Short mmCIF file of C-alpha atoms in Angstrom, two decimals:
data_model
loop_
_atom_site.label_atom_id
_atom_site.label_comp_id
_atom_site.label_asym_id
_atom_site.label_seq_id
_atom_site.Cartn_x
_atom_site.Cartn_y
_atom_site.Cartn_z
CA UNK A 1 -39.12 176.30 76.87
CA UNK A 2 -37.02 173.50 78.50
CA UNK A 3 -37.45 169.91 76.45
CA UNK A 4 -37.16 166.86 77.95
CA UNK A 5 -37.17 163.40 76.17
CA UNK A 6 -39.21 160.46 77.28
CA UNK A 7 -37.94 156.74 76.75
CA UNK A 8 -38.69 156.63 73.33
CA UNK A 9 -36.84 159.92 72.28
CA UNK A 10 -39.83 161.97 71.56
CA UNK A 11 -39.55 165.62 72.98
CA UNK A 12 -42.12 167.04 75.39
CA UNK A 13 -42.08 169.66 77.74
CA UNK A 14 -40.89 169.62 80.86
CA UNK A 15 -44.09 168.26 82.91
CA UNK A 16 -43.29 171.50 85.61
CA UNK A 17 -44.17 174.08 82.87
CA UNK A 18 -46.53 171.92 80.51
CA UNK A 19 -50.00 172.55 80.13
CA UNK A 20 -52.26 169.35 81.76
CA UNK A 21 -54.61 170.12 79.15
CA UNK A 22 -54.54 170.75 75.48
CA UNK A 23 -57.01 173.65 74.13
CA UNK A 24 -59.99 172.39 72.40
CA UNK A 25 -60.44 169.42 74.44
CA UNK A 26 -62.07 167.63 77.18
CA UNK A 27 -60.98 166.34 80.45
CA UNK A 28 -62.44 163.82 82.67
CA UNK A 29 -61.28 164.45 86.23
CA UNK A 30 -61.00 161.95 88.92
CA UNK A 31 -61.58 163.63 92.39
CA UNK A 32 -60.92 162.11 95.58
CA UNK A 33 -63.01 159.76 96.89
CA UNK A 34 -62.64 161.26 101.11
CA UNK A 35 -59.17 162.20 101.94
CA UNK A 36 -58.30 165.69 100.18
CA UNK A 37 -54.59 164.86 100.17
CA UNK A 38 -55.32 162.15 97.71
CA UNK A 39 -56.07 165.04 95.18
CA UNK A 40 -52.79 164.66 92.26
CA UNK A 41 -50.88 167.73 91.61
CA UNK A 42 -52.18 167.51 87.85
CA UNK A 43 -56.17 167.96 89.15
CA UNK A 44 -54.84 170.97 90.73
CA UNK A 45 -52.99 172.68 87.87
CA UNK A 46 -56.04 171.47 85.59
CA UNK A 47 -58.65 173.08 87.73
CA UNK A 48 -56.46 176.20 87.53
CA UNK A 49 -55.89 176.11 83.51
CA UNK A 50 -59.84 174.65 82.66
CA UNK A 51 -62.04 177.34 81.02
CA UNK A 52 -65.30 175.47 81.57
CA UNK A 53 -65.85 172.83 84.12
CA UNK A 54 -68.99 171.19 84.19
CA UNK A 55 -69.27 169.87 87.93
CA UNK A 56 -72.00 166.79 89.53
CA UNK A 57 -72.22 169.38 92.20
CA UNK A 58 -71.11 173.24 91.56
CA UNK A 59 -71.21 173.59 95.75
CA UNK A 60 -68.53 170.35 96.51
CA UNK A 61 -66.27 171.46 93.45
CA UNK A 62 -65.69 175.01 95.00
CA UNK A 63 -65.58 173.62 98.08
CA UNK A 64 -62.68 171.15 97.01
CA UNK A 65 -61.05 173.63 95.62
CA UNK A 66 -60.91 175.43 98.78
CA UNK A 67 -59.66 172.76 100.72
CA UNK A 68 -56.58 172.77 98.34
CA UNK A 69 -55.95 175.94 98.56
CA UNK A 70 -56.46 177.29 95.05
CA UNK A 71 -59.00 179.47 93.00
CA UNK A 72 -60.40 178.75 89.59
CA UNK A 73 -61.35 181.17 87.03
CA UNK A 74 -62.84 178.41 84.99
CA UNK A 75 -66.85 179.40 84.40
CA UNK A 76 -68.35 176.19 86.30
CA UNK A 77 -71.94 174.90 85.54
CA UNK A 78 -73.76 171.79 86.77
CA UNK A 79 -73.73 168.49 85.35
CA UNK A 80 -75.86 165.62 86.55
CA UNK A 81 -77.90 162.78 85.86
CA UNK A 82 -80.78 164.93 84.54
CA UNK A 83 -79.44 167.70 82.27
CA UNK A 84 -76.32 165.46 80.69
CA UNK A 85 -77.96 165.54 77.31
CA UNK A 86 -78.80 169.29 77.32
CA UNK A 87 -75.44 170.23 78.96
CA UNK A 88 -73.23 168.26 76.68
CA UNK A 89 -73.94 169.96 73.80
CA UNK A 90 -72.99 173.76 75.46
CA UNK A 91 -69.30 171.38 76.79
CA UNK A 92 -68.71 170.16 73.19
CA UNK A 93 -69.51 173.70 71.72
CA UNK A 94 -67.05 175.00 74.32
CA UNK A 95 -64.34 172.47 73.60
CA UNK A 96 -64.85 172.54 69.27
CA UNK A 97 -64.62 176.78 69.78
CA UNK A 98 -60.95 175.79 71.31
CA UNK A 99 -61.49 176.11 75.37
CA UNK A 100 -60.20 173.71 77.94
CA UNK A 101 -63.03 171.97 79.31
CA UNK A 102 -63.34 169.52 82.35
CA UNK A 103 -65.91 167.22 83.54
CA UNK A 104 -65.37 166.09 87.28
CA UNK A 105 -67.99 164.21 89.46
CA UNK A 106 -68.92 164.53 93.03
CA UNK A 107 -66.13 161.34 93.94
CA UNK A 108 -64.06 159.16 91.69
CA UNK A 109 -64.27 158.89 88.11
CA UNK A 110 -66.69 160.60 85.61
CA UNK A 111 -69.09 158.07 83.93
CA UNK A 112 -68.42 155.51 86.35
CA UNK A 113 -71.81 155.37 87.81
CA UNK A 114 -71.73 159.55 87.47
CA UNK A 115 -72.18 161.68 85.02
CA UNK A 116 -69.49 162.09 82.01
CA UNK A 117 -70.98 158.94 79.83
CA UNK A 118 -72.90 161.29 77.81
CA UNK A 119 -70.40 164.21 77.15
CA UNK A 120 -67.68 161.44 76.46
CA UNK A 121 -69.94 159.49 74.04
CA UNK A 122 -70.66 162.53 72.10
CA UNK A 123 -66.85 164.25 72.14
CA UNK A 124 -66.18 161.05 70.21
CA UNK A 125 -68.68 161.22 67.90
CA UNK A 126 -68.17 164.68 67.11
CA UNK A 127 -63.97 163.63 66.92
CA UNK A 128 -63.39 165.64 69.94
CA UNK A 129 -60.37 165.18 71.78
CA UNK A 130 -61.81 162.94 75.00
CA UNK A 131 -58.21 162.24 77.89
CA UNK A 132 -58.64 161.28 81.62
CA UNK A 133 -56.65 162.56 84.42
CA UNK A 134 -56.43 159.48 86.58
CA UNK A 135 -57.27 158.94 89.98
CA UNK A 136 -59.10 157.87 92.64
CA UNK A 137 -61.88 155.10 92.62
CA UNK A 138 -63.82 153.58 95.10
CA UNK A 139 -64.76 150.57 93.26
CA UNK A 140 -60.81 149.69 92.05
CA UNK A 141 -59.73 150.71 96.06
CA UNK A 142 -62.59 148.62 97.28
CA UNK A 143 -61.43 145.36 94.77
CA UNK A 144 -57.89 145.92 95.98
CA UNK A 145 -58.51 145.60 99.73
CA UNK A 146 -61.35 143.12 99.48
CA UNK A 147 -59.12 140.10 99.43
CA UNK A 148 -61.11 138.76 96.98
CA UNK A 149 -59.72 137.57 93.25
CA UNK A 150 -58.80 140.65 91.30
CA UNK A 151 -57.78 139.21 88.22
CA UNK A 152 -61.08 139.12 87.00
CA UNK A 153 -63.88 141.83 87.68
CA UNK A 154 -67.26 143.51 87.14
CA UNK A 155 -69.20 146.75 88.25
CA UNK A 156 -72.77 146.31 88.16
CA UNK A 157 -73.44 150.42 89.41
CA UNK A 158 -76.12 150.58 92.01
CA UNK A 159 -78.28 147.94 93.55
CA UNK A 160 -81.71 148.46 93.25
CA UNK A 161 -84.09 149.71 95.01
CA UNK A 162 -86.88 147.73 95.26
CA UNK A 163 -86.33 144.43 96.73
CA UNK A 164 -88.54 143.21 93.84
CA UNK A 165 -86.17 144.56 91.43
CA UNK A 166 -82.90 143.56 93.57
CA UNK A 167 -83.99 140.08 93.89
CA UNK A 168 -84.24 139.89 89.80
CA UNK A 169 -80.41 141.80 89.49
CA UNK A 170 -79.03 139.47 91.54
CA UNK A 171 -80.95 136.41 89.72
CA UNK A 172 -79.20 137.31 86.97
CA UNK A 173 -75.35 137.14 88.56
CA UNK A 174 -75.96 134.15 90.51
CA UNK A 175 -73.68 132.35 87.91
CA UNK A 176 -71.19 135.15 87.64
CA UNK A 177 -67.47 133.71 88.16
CA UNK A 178 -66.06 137.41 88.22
CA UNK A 179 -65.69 138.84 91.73
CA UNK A 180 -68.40 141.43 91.36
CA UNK A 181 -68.74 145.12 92.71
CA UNK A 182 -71.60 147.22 93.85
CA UNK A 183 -72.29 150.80 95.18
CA UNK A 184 -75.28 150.33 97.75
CA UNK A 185 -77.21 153.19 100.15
CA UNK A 186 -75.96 152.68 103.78
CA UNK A 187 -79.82 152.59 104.23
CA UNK A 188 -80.31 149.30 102.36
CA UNK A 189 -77.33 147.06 102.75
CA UNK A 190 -79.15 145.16 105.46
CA UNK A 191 -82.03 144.19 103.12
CA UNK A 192 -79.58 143.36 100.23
CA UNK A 193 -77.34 140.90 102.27
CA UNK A 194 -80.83 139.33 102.88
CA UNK A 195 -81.98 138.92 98.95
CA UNK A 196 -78.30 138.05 99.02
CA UNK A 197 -78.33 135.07 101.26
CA UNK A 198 -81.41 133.68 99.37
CA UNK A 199 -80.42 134.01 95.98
CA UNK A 200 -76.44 133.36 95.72
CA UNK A 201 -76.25 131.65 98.99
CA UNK A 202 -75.40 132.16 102.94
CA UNK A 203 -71.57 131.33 102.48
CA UNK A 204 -70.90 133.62 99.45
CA UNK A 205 -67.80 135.61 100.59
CA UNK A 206 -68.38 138.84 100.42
CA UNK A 207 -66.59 142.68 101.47
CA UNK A 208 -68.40 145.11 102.82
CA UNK A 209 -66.48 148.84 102.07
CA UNK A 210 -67.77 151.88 104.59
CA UNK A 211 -65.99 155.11 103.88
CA UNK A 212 -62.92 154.56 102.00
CA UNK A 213 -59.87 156.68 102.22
CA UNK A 214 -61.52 158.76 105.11
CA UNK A 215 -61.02 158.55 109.00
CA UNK A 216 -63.71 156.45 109.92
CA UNK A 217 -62.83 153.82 106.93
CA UNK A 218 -64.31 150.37 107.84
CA UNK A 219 -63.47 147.04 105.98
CA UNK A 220 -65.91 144.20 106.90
CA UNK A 221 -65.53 140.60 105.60
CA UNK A 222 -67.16 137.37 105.45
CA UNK A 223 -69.81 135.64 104.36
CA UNK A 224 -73.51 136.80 103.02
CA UNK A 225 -74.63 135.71 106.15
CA UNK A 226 -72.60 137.10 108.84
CA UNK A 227 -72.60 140.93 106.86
CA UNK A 228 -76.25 140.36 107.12
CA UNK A 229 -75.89 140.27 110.30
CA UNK A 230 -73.06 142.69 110.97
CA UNK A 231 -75.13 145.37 109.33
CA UNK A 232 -78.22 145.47 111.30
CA UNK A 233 -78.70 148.38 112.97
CA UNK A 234 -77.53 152.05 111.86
CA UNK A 235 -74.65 151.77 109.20
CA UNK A 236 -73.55 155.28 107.88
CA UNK A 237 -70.85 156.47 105.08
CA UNK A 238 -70.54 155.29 101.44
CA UNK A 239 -70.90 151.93 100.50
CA UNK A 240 -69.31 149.66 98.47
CA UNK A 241 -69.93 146.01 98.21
CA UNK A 242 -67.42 143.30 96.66
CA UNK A 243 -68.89 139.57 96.54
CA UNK A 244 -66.84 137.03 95.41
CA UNK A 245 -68.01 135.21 91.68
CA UNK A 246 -69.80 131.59 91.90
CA UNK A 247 -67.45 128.86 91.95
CA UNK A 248 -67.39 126.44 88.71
CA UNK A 249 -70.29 123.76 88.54
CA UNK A 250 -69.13 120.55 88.79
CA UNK A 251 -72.14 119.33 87.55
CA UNK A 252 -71.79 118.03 83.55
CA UNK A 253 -74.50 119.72 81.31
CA UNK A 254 -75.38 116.51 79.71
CA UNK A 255 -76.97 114.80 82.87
CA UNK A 256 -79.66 117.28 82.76
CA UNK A 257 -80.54 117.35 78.74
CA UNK A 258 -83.31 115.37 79.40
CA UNK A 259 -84.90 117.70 81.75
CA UNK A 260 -84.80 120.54 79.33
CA UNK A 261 -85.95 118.53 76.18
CA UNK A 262 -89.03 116.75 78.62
CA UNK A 263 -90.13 120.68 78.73
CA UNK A 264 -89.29 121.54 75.44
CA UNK A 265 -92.05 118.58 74.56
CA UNK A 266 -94.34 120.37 76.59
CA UNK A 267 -94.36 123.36 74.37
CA UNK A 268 -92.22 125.42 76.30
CA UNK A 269 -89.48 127.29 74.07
CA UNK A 270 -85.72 125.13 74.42
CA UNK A 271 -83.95 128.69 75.61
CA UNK A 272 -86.74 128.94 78.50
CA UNK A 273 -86.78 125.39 79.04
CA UNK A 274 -82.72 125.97 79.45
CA UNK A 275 -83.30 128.70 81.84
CA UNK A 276 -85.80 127.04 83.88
CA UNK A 277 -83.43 123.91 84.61
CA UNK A 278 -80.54 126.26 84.70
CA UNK A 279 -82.15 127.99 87.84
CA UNK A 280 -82.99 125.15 89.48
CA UNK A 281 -79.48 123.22 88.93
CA UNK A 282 -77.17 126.61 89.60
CA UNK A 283 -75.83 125.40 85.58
CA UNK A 284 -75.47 128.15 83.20
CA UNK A 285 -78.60 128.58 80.78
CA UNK A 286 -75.92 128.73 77.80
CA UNK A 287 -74.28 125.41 78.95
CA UNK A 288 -77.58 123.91 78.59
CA UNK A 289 -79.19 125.27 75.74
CA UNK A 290 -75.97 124.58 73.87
CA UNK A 291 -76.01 120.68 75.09
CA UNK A 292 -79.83 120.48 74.38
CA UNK A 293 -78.74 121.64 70.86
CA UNK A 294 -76.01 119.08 70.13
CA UNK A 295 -78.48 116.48 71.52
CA UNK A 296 -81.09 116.80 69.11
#
């Protein structure tokens, strides 16, 4: 076996002949997210080596694997949103009797709004060795090309569907500082630029991400308003949204005290009365409540 030593002097094998995967463990795979080529030498040779891979879609896995060219004599069974809990148990089993076992999603990461949470969560538990081959991700490619601050971040997963239930997930981020990033169905975006507009506002920048990595990638930005408009009509593709975080209040707390401490009076409990004002000023409920309580 040839050795090679890293920059701290340890020995390791040579990364042409080592194994990507340890026996006994568990993998989480990033796939590629459209383009094939984007697909890391170490996915391939792990796909090869894997024993067990438990797939978001048994039909796209094989059919990756054709498009690069290689053959798997891992034993592949489904994984999805509905049979994590069963199927996590047979992975664990699989990994604790010493096989290599992989977890890879339809796109992207495992767990990141796809299955993997589950069978990571309990590989811990049961001190299971949990690694992740790195790769590609829509909502990192999407925060990189937006334009938008990246020093600071959140994925809030799916919108909603309902606009009743959309309007109330967006209530809740209207305050949000973080540049913020969303999948959405190329069905809906229309309607959520529209709860958009209302609740953070028509000049919110925002990034609208259509088919990353693939040949018909589209990058629209601008405002709430104009992507509303932009995206009437027929949009296909994946979707992923980027909207820029609310800028700091300039408004002080303290000028609105009495507001929240006239409803308090009224019966109303300080934390709602905090919330209440805070929705109609645009001021954090904390900020409030927190001011209301030093004022007393």
């Amino acid at each position: 076996m040839e050795i090679v030593k890293d920059e701290t002097n340890r020995p390791r094998e040579s990364a042409s002949k080592a194994t990507v995967q340890p026996a006994g463990s568990i993998l989480l795979a990033a796939t590629p997210i459209g383009d094939t080529a984007d697909a890391s030498p170490r996915l391939v040779k792990a796909l090869q080596e894997a024993d067990l891979i438990g797939a978001e879609d048994t039909r796209k896995l094989l059919n990756l694997c054709g498009r690069l060219g290689i053959k798997t004599t891992a034993k592949i069974i489904a994984l999805h949103e509905h049979n994590e809990n069963e199927r996590a148990k047979k992975l664990l089993e699989a990994a604790a009797a010493g096989q290599r076992v992989m977890v890879v999603s339809d796109a992207g990461m495992p767990t990141v709004s796809d299955p993997g949470f589950r069978v990571a969560s309990q590989a811990a538990a049961a001190q299971i060795k949990v690694s992740a081959l790195p790769g590609p991700s829509a909502v990192l490619t999407a925060l990189a090309v937006s334009g938008l601050p990246s020093d600071r971040f959140c994925f809030d997963g799916f919108v909603p569907r309902k606009e009743s239930d959309r309007r109330k997930f967006f209530a809740a981020l209207k305050t949000e500082p973080r540049t913020m990033i969303f999948f959405d169905s190329p069905k809906r975006v229309h309607e959520t630029f529209g709860v958009l507009e209302e609740v953070f506002g028509a000049d919110r920048k925002a990034v609208l991400c259509r088919e990353l990595t693939k040949t018909y990638e589209e990058i629209l930005r601008g405002t709430v308003s104009e992507l509303k408009d932009l995206t009437e009509g027929e949009i296909r593709g994946e979707i992923t949204l980027v909207i820029a975080g609310a800028e700091k209040s300039s408004k002080d707390p303290a000028d609105y005290v009495a507001q929240v401490k006239a409803l308090a009076a009224e019966g109303m409990r300080l934390k709602d009365a905090a919330a209440q004002v805070a929705e109609a000023t645009g001021l954090r409920k904390n900020e409030l409540y927190q001011a209301a309580l030093a004022a007393k």
